[in-house]
Amino acid sequence: MIDVNVKEHPYQIDLENGGSNAIGTKVSQLWSPRKVIVISDMNVADIYLKAVVKKLRDAGFTVSTAVVAPGEASKSIELVQTIVKQMSHDHFTRSDGVIALGGGVITDLAGMVASLYMRGIGLIQVPTSMTAQVDASIGGKTAVNLGEVKNVMGTFYQPDFVLVDPAFLTTLSDRDLVEGYAESVKMSLLAGGDFAELTGSIQSVADLKSKLVPVIEASLNYKRDIVVQDEFDHNQRQILNFGHTFGHAIELMAHGDLRHGEAISIGMVAITDRLERDGYTKAGVSDQITSRLLAVGLPVFSEYIGQDEFFDLVKRDKKRTDDRINFIGLAQVGEPIIVKKDVRKLEAFVKGY
């Protein structure tokens, strides 16, 4: 068990290969019998939902389900409203609960629903993707998108429990596994030390698969430490946005052709290239990042960078303060920095003139 001792609502992460086989028992140790709604997407539901629902019912829970389309389009306030209406129709009370069964879209969507229904009801995260297992399911951030603006509506809402079962990852394609690994690479570069050595030792997708549990555990421990220190993202937690300011813009411009982690991979290299060029980052760091990403087939370049829409999206990023944007970078591996850039000089910074 990994303890997440945030001040107001501490909880545990259960990292156990095959742990989802005992989901009914694990949930009943935390929650008394009650109504629960399991929120999932169509892809995950086709494989896992029936078994999860049966185990929960066998443990005494009254279970309803909400299954949404896969992809970022499901992170919408309209879907939050639809699910909340369903829960109200089914007479959910503040004593009932929400279980998220899916990847990052589902962990965000379900977290938002749980935080808003009757001003907050119980939430359990059961992440099924690499992205969700190492990042999205912990820390208490929930969000939905508004048009082309990513994660602009959201809440901070900690779960009661997170069940991380690496066995879920066996049904992912290599592409979907690897895009989640990009978040682990990000955290390892921020952390340095043994964690950076671990990702530096991974030279292929097969190598990654053989080291999944230590990678997931190191990621969870690192993010846990950051979240406990800065639950509401006022200070140190900002460093977890490394690669995300450029990455979110690239992801939106790709309209589904790039996975989230693929866009973040490109974003990490793009910002590091520029900070290294301008003397903020030690020479050679960009190469260290690129080698980790290329080893598992992650992309490191995008033609979207420098287009007019790219600049428009970066300027609308939620990390903007007045006329400045906080870019997260590395002075060197293990030493994150925040570099403030004037939005009026953004084009010059990106294009190098």
Tab-separated table of C-alpha atoms in Angstrom:
chain	number	residue	atom	x	y	z
A	1	MET	CA	0.000	0.000	0.000
A	2	ILE	CA	1.114	3.545	-0.757
A	3	ASP	CA	-0.191	6.130	1.721
A	4	VAL	CA	-1.243	9.508	0.313
A	5	ASN	CA	-1.376	11.673	3.418
A	6	VAL	CA	-2.992	14.811	2.071
A	7	LYS	CA	-4.173	16.984	4.937
A	8	GLU	CA	-7.958	16.836	4.655
A	9	HIS	CA	-8.583	13.471	3.009
A	10	PRO	CA	-5.778	10.876	3.265
A	11	TYR	CA	-6.180	7.655	1.294
A	12	GLN	CA	-4.272	4.622	0.088
A	13	ILE	CA	-3.146	3.338	-3.293
A	14	ASP	CA	-3.225	-0.441	-3.598
A	15	LEU	CA	-0.644	-1.483	-6.205
A	16	GLU	CA	-1.153	-5.196	-6.776
A	17	ASN	CA	-0.885	-7.312	-9.895
A	18	GLY	CA	-4.277	-9.034	-10.217
A	19	GLY	CA	-5.743	-6.942	-7.394
A	20	SER	CA	-8.878	-6.142	-9.383
A	21	ASN	CA	-9.928	-9.800	-9.049
A	22	ALA	CA	-10.751	-8.989	-5.430
A	23	ILE	CA	-12.357	-5.608	-6.086
A	24	GLY	CA	-15.571	-6.517	-4.254
A	25	THR	CA	-13.673	-7.458	-1.112
A	26	LYS	CA	-11.386	-4.429	-1.290
A	27	VAL	CA	-14.254	-1.957	-1.742
A	28	SER	CA	-16.325	-3.585	1.026
A	29	GLN	CA	-13.398	-3.135	3.426
A	30	LEU	CA	-13.657	0.593	2.822
A	31	TRP	CA	-17.336	1.229	2.085
A	32	SER	CA	-20.423	-0.274	3.671
A	33	PRO	CA	-23.002	-1.704	1.209
A	34	ARG	CA	-24.491	1.173	-0.787
A	35	LYS	CA	-25.435	2.294	-4.266
A	36	VAL	CA	-22.469	2.760	-6.580
A	37	ILE	CA	-22.268	3.884	-10.164
A	38	VAL	CA	-19.397	2.495	-12.221
A	39	ILE	CA	-18.361	4.968	-14.919
A	40	SER	CA	-16.404	3.524	-17.840
A	41	ASP	CA	-15.877	3.877	-21.575
A	42	MET	CA	-16.996	1.485	-24.279
A	43	ASN	CA	-13.569	-0.025	-24.896
A	44	VAL	CA	-12.867	-0.795	-21.236
A	45	ALA	CA	-16.459	-1.813	-20.543
A	46	ASP	CA	-16.380	-4.455	-23.276
A	47	ILE	CA	-13.494	-6.208	-21.523
A	48	TYR	CA	-13.885	-5.573	-17.786
A	49	LEU	CA	-17.215	-4.031	-16.777
A	50	LYS	CA	-19.324	-7.187	-16.473
A	51	ALA	CA	-16.831	-8.903	-14.159
A	52	VAL	CA	-16.341	-5.801	-12.005
A	53	VAL	CA	-20.077	-5.262	-11.608
A	54	LYS	CA	-20.584	-8.919	-10.613
A	55	LYS	CA	-17.851	-8.761	-7.971
A	56	LEU	CA	-19.318	-5.575	-6.512
A	57	ARG	CA	-22.842	-7.031	-6.433
A	58	ASP	CA	-21.559	-10.219	-4.844
A	59	ALA	CA	-20.055	-8.011	-2.129
A	60	GLY	CA	-23.446	-6.454	-1.398
A	61	PHE	CA	-23.389	-3.279	-3.480
A	62	THR	CA	-26.269	-2.036	-5.629
A	63	VAL	CA	-24.593	-1.231	-8.922
A	64	SER	CA	-25.590	0.937	-11.865
A	65	THR	CA	-23.339	1.860	-14.788
A	66	ALA	CA	-22.635	4.765	-17.119
A	67	VAL	CA	-20.684	3.919	-20.263
A	68	VAL	CA	-19.414	6.744	-22.466
A	69	ALA	CA	-17.589	6.954	-25.774
A	70	PRO	CA	-13.791	6.679	-25.556
A	71	GLY	CA	-11.706	9.788	-26.107
A	72	GLU	CA	-11.354	13.416	-25.041
A	73	ALA	CA	-14.809	14.355	-26.361
A	74	SER	CA	-16.291	12.575	-23.322
A	75	LYS	CA	-14.619	15.071	-20.993
A	76	SER	CA	-17.536	17.480	-21.284
A	77	ILE	CA	-19.836	19.281	-18.890
A	78	GLU	CA	-22.767	17.892	-20.884
A	79	LEU	CA	-21.766	14.317	-20.001
A	80	VAL	CA	-21.255	15.293	-16.357
A	81	GLN	CA	-24.803	16.620	-16.364
A	82	THR	CA	-26.152	13.467	-18.028
A	83	ILE	CA	-24.549	11.186	-15.432
A	84	VAL	CA	-25.640	13.395	-12.525
A	85	LYS	CA	-29.216	13.246	-13.853
A	86	GLN	CA	-28.994	9.449	-14.006
A	87	MET	CA	-27.784	9.313	-10.411
A	88	SER	CA	-30.565	11.623	-9.268
A	89	HIS	CA	-33.136	9.497	-11.081
A	90	ASP	CA	-31.704	6.426	-9.310
A	91	HIS	CA	-32.007	8.229	-5.953
A	92	PHE	CA	-28.314	8.340	-5.108
A	93	THR	CA	-27.620	10.057	-1.785
A	94	ARG	CA	-24.496	11.557	-0.222
A	95	SER	CA	-23.854	8.158	1.358
A	96	ASP	CA	-23.446	6.465	-2.036
A	97	GLY	CA	-20.411	6.353	-4.326
A	98	VAL	CA	-18.787	6.613	-7.729
A	99	ILE	CA	-16.228	4.152	-9.117
A	100	ALA	CA	-14.113	5.158	-12.101
A	101	LEU	CA	-13.100	2.209	-14.292
A	102	GLY	CA	-10.977	3.430	-17.175
A	103	GLY	CA	-8.176	5.636	-18.381
A	104	GLY	CA	-7.432	9.296	-17.817
A	105	VAL	CA	-10.609	10.579	-19.451
A	106	ILE	CA	-12.704	8.427	-17.128
A	107	THR	CA	-10.722	9.268	-13.990
A	108	ASP	CA	-11.243	12.970	-14.729
A	109	LEU	CA	-14.902	12.623	-15.701
A	110	ALA	CA	-15.864	10.380	-12.788
A	111	GLY	CA	-13.938	12.548	-10.347
A	112	MET	CA	-15.807	15.611	-11.579
A	113	VAL	CA	-19.158	13.824	-11.190
A	114	ALA	CA	-18.325	12.654	-7.661
A	115	SER	CA	-17.142	16.113	-6.607
A	116	LEU	CA	-20.319	17.820	-7.838
A	117	TYR	CA	-23.089	15.368	-6.971
A	118	MET	CA	-24.752	16.688	-3.791
A	119	ARG	CA	-21.532	18.680	-3.172
A	120	GLY	CA	-19.435	15.526	-3.041
A	121	ILE	CA	-19.830	11.775	-2.575
A	122	GLY	CA	-17.404	8.873	-2.225
A	123	LEU	CA	-15.009	8.178	-5.103
A	124	ILE	CA	-12.832	5.166	-5.893
A	125	GLN	CA	-10.434	5.201	-8.825
A	126	VAL	CA	-9.710	1.961	-10.702
A	127	PRO	CA	-7.369	3.077	-13.503
A	128	THR	CA	-6.983	0.747	-16.473
A	129	SER	CA	-4.468	2.635	-18.650
A	130	MET	CA	-0.797	3.360	-18.056
A	131	THR	CA	-1.495	7.112	-18.070
A	132	ALA	CA	-4.165	6.753	-15.429
A	133	GLN	CA	-2.203	4.312	-13.280
A	134	VAL	CA	0.911	6.474	-13.011
A	135	ASP	CA	-0.685	9.912	-13.086
A	136	ALA	CA	-4.343	10.754	-13.682
A	137	SER	CA	-5.938	8.632	-10.954
A	138	ILE	CA	-4.044	10.176	-8.042
A	139	GLY	CA	-3.655	13.714	-6.788
A	140	GLY	CA	-7.292	14.772	-6.774
A	141	LYS	CA	-7.453	16.822	-9.963
A	142	THR	CA	-10.683	16.462	-11.928
A	143	ALA	CA	-11.547	18.355	-15.083
A	144	VAL	CA	-13.517	18.568	-18.290
A	145	ASN	CA	-12.733	20.454	-21.477
A	146	LEU	CA	-14.586	23.435	-22.889
A	147	GLY	CA	-14.397	23.374	-26.658
A	148	GLU	CA	-10.728	23.680	-27.597
A	149	VAL	CA	-9.610	24.619	-24.090
A	150	LYS	CA	-8.360	21.558	-22.229
A	151	ASN	CA	-9.127	20.969	-18.528
A	152	VAL	CA	-10.462	24.503	-18.024
A	153	MET	CA	-13.369	23.419	-15.777
A	154	GLY	CA	-12.491	21.270	-12.796
A	155	THR	CA	-12.189	20.667	-9.089
A	156	PHE	CA	-9.745	19.293	-6.549
A	157	TYR	CA	-11.364	16.167	-5.113
A	158	GLN	CA	-9.427	13.343	-3.516
A	159	PRO	CA	-10.589	9.725	-3.911
A	160	ASP	CA	-11.252	7.415	-0.977
A	161	PHE	CA	-9.086	4.696	-2.526
A	162	VAL	CA	-7.130	3.913	-5.701
A	163	LEU	CA	-6.773	0.344	-6.974
A	164	VAL	CA	-3.859	0.023	-9.402
A	165	ASP	CA	-3.738	-3.369	-11.104
A	166	PRO	CA	-0.944	-3.677	-13.714
A	167	ALA	CA	-2.776	-6.713	-15.145
A	168	PHE	CA	-5.178	-4.288	-16.839
A	169	LEU	CA	-2.294	-3.106	-19.010
A	170	THR	CA	-1.932	-6.493	-20.730
A	171	THR	CA	-4.912	-5.698	-22.958
A	172	LEU	CA	-3.450	-2.386	-24.160
A	173	SER	CA	-1.790	-2.014	-27.545
A	174	ASP	CA	1.897	-1.169	-27.413
A	175	ARG	CA	1.039	2.357	-28.535
A	176	ASP	CA	-1.401	2.891	-25.684
A	177	LEU	CA	1.004	1.448	-23.139
A	178	VAL	CA	3.891	3.578	-24.324
A	179	GLU	CA	1.975	6.848	-24.414
A	180	GLY	CA	1.297	6.457	-20.706
A	181	TYR	CA	4.959	5.719	-20.104
A	182	ALA	CA	5.710	9.245	-21.345
A	183	GLU	CA	4.307	10.541	-18.039
A	184	SER	CA	6.650	8.229	-16.130
A	185	VAL	CA	9.611	9.466	-18.173
A	186	LYS	CA	8.546	13.019	-17.326
A	187	MET	CA	8.478	12.297	-13.604
A	188	SER	CA	11.779	10.436	-13.689
A	189	LEU	CA	13.489	13.415	-15.327
A	190	LEU	CA	12.062	15.728	-12.678
A	191	ALA	CA	13.096	13.346	-9.890
A	192	GLY	CA	16.556	12.326	-11.078
A	193	GLY	CA	18.433	9.674	-9.078
A	194	ASP	CA	17.356	6.037	-9.171
A	195	PHE	CA	14.107	6.825	-10.980
A	196	ALA	CA	15.955	8.538	-13.847
A	197	GLU	CA	18.383	5.630	-13.981
A	198	LEU	CA	15.424	3.243	-14.272
A	199	THR	CA	13.908	4.983	-17.310
A	200	GLY	CA	17.376	5.440	-18.778
A	201	SER	CA	17.855	1.667	-18.666
A	202	ILE	CA	14.712	0.931	-20.711
A	203	GLN	CA	15.729	0.407	-24.322
A	204	SER	CA	12.638	-1.142	-25.908
A	205	VAL	CA	8.921	-1.764	-25.408
A	206	ALA	CA	9.719	-5.332	-24.322
A	207	ASP	CA	12.135	-3.904	-21.765
A	208	LEU	CA	9.414	-1.581	-20.486
A	209	LYS	CA	6.959	-4.464	-20.127
A	210	SER	CA	9.469	-6.384	-18.018
A	211	LYS	CA	9.874	-3.391	-15.678
A	212	LEU	CA	6.291	-2.140	-15.480
A	213	VAL	CA	5.738	-2.645	-11.754
A	214	PRO	CA	8.872	-0.756	-10.627
A	215	VAL	CA	8.119	2.023	-13.129
A	216	ILE	CA	4.534	2.359	-11.867
A	217	GLU	CA	5.624	2.233	-8.225
A	218	ALA	CA	8.307	4.888	-8.711
A	219	SER	CA	5.833	7.112	-10.562
A	220	LEU	CA	3.193	6.786	-7.849
A	221	ASN	CA	5.662	7.500	-5.068
A	222	TYR	CA	7.039	10.562	-6.848
A	223	LYS	CA	3.644	12.049	-7.623
A	224	ARG	CA	2.417	11.228	-4.108
A	225	ASP	CA	5.308	13.192	-2.618
A	226	ILE	CA	4.584	16.217	-4.810
A	227	VAL	CA	0.835	16.167	-4.129
A	228	VAL	CA	1.254	15.861	-0.364
A	229	GLN	CA	3.499	18.931	-0.392
A	230	ASP	CA	1.258	21.000	-2.688
A	231	GLU	CA	-2.238	19.530	-2.920
A	232	PHE	CA	-3.829	22.534	-4.617
A	233	ASP	CA	-1.156	23.288	-7.214
A	234	HIS	CA	0.048	26.606	-5.824
A	235	ASN	CA	3.781	25.931	-5.823
A	236	GLN	CA	5.851	22.791	-6.383
A	237	ARG	CA	3.102	20.786	-8.068
A	238	GLN	CA	3.439	23.065	-11.086
A	239	ILE	CA	6.555	21.141	-12.110
A	240	LEU	CA	4.357	18.186	-13.106
A	241	ASN	CA	3.346	20.314	-16.104
A	242	PHE	CA	6.733	19.708	-17.728
A	243	GLY	CA	6.038	19.303	-21.455
A	244	HIS	CA	2.338	20.051	-21.048
A	245	THR	CA	2.074	23.689	-22.179
A	246	PHE	CA	3.319	22.862	-25.670
A	247	GLY	CA	1.950	19.325	-25.449
A	248	HIS	CA	-1.662	20.310	-24.778
A	249	ALA	CA	-1.633	22.657	-27.793
A	250	ILE	CA	-0.190	19.915	-30.009
A	251	GLU	CA	-2.729	17.388	-28.714
A	252	LEU	CA	-5.645	19.685	-29.510
A	253	MET	CA	-4.328	20.490	-32.983
A	254	ALA	CA	-3.934	16.781	-33.751
A	255	HIS	CA	-7.700	16.189	-33.274
A	256	GLY	CA	-7.223	12.648	-31.976
A	257	ASP	CA	-4.326	11.619	-34.209
A	258	LEU	CA	-1.960	11.894	-31.227
A	259	ARG	CA	-2.426	10.321	-27.808
A	260	HIS	CA	-1.968	12.561	-24.761
A	261	GLY	CA	1.388	11.037	-23.841
A	262	GLU	CA	2.639	11.330	-27.412
A	263	ALA	CA	1.901	15.050	-27.379
A	264	ILE	CA	3.586	15.431	-23.982
A	265	SER	CA	6.615	13.568	-25.330
A	266	ILE	CA	6.911	16.125	-28.127
A	267	GLY	CA	6.285	18.948	-25.660
A	268	MET	CA	9.108	17.870	-23.331
A	269	VAL	CA	11.621	17.813	-26.162
A	270	ALA	CA	10.383	21.081	-27.669
A	271	ILE	CA	10.622	23.095	-24.449
A	272	THR	CA	13.963	21.547	-23.474
A	273	ASP	CA	15.465	22.275	-26.892
A	274	ARG	CA	14.584	25.940	-26.494
A	275	LEU	CA	15.663	26.261	-22.871
A	276	GLU	CA	18.932	24.515	-23.673
A	277	ARG	CA	19.454	26.887	-26.613
A	278	ASP	CA	18.897	29.893	-24.346
A	279	GLY	CA	21.186	28.688	-21.554
A	280	TYR	CA	18.615	27.714	-18.927
A	281	THR	CA	19.295	23.989	-19.366
A	282	LYS	CA	22.603	22.149	-19.265
A	283	ALA	CA	23.857	21.043	-22.681
A	284	GLY	CA	22.965	17.464	-23.526
A	285	VAL	CA	19.771	17.213	-21.461
A	286	SER	CA	17.602	17.298	-24.585
A	287	ASP	CA	19.515	14.294	-25.929
A	288	GLN	CA	18.963	12.412	-22.653
A	289	ILE	CA	15.210	13.002	-22.931
A	290	THR	CA	15.047	12.150	-26.619
A	291	SER	CA	16.909	8.871	-26.180
A	292	ARG	CA	14.427	7.672	-23.531
A	293	LEU	CA	11.454	8.538	-25.722
A	294	LEU	CA	12.770	7.163	-29.019
A	295	ALA	CA	13.753	3.902	-27.290
A	296	VAL	CA	10.053	3.004	-26.993
A	297	GLY	CA	8.871	4.670	-30.200
A	298	LEU	CA	7.462	7.909	-28.804
A	299	PRO	CA	7.422	10.915	-31.160
A	300	VAL	CA	9.730	13.866	-30.444
A	301	PHE	CA	8.766	16.410	-33.137
A	302	SER	CA	5.597	17.987	-34.528
A	303	GLU	CA	4.996	20.225	-37.513
A	304	TYR	CA	2.261	21.947	-35.485
A	305	ILE	CA	4.847	23.848	-33.439
A	306	GLY	CA	5.071	27.432	-34.678
A	307	GLN	CA	1.747	27.529	-36.500
A	308	ASP	CA	-0.671	30.371	-35.712
A	309	GLU	CA	-3.129	28.054	-33.966
A	310	PHE	CA	-0.305	26.681	-31.831
A	311	PHE	CA	0.482	30.137	-30.466
A	312	ASP	CA	-3.204	30.879	-29.872
A	313	LEU	CA	-3.624	27.689	-27.844
A	314	VAL	CA	-0.430	28.179	-25.823
A	315	LYS	CA	-1.538	31.711	-24.918
A	316	ARG	CA	-4.822	30.301	-23.574
A	317	ASP	CA	-3.050	27.738	-21.391
A	318	LYS	CA	-4.207	27.744	-17.772
A	319	LYS	CA	-0.628	28.255	-16.571
A	320	ARG	CA	-0.713	31.791	-17.950
A	321	THR	CA	-0.643	34.637	-15.408
A	322	ASP	CA	-1.422	38.067	-16.860
A	323	ASP	CA	1.104	38.503	-19.672
A	324	ARG	CA	3.397	35.663	-18.622
A	325	ILE	CA	3.392	31.903	-19.041
A	326	ASN	CA	5.226	29.606	-16.651
A	327	PHE	CA	7.193	27.046	-18.646
A	328	ILE	CA	8.528	24.056	-16.724
A	329	GLY	CA	11.975	22.871	-17.695
A	330	LEU	CA	15.101	21.238	-16.323
A	331	ALA	CA	18.323	22.936	-15.322
A	332	GLN	CA	19.574	19.352	-15.531
A	333	VAL	CA	18.017	15.935	-14.922
A	334	GLY	CA	16.656	15.967	-11.369
A	335	GLU	CA	16.566	19.771	-11.138
A	336	PRO	CA	13.269	21.253	-12.389
A	337	ILE	CA	12.991	24.984	-13.030
A	338	ILE	CA	10.201	27.436	-13.828
A	339	VAL	CA	10.928	29.932	-16.614
A	340	LYS	CA	8.530	32.835	-17.066
A	341	LYS	CA	8.050	34.072	-20.607
A	342	ASP	CA	6.239	37.176	-21.858
A	343	VAL	CA	3.371	36.090	-24.128
A	344	ARG	CA	4.183	39.018	-26.422
A	345	LYS	CA	7.580	37.427	-27.067
A	346	LEU	CA	6.306	33.867	-27.361
A	347	GLU	CA	6.844	33.590	-31.109
A	348	ALA	CA	10.434	34.756	-30.785
A	349	PHE	CA	11.049	32.243	-27.988
A	350	VAL	CA	9.650	29.337	-30.001
A	351	LYS	CA	11.228	30.236	-33.313
A	352	GLY	CA	14.534	31.442	-31.886
A	353	TYR	CA	14.921	34.992	-33.116
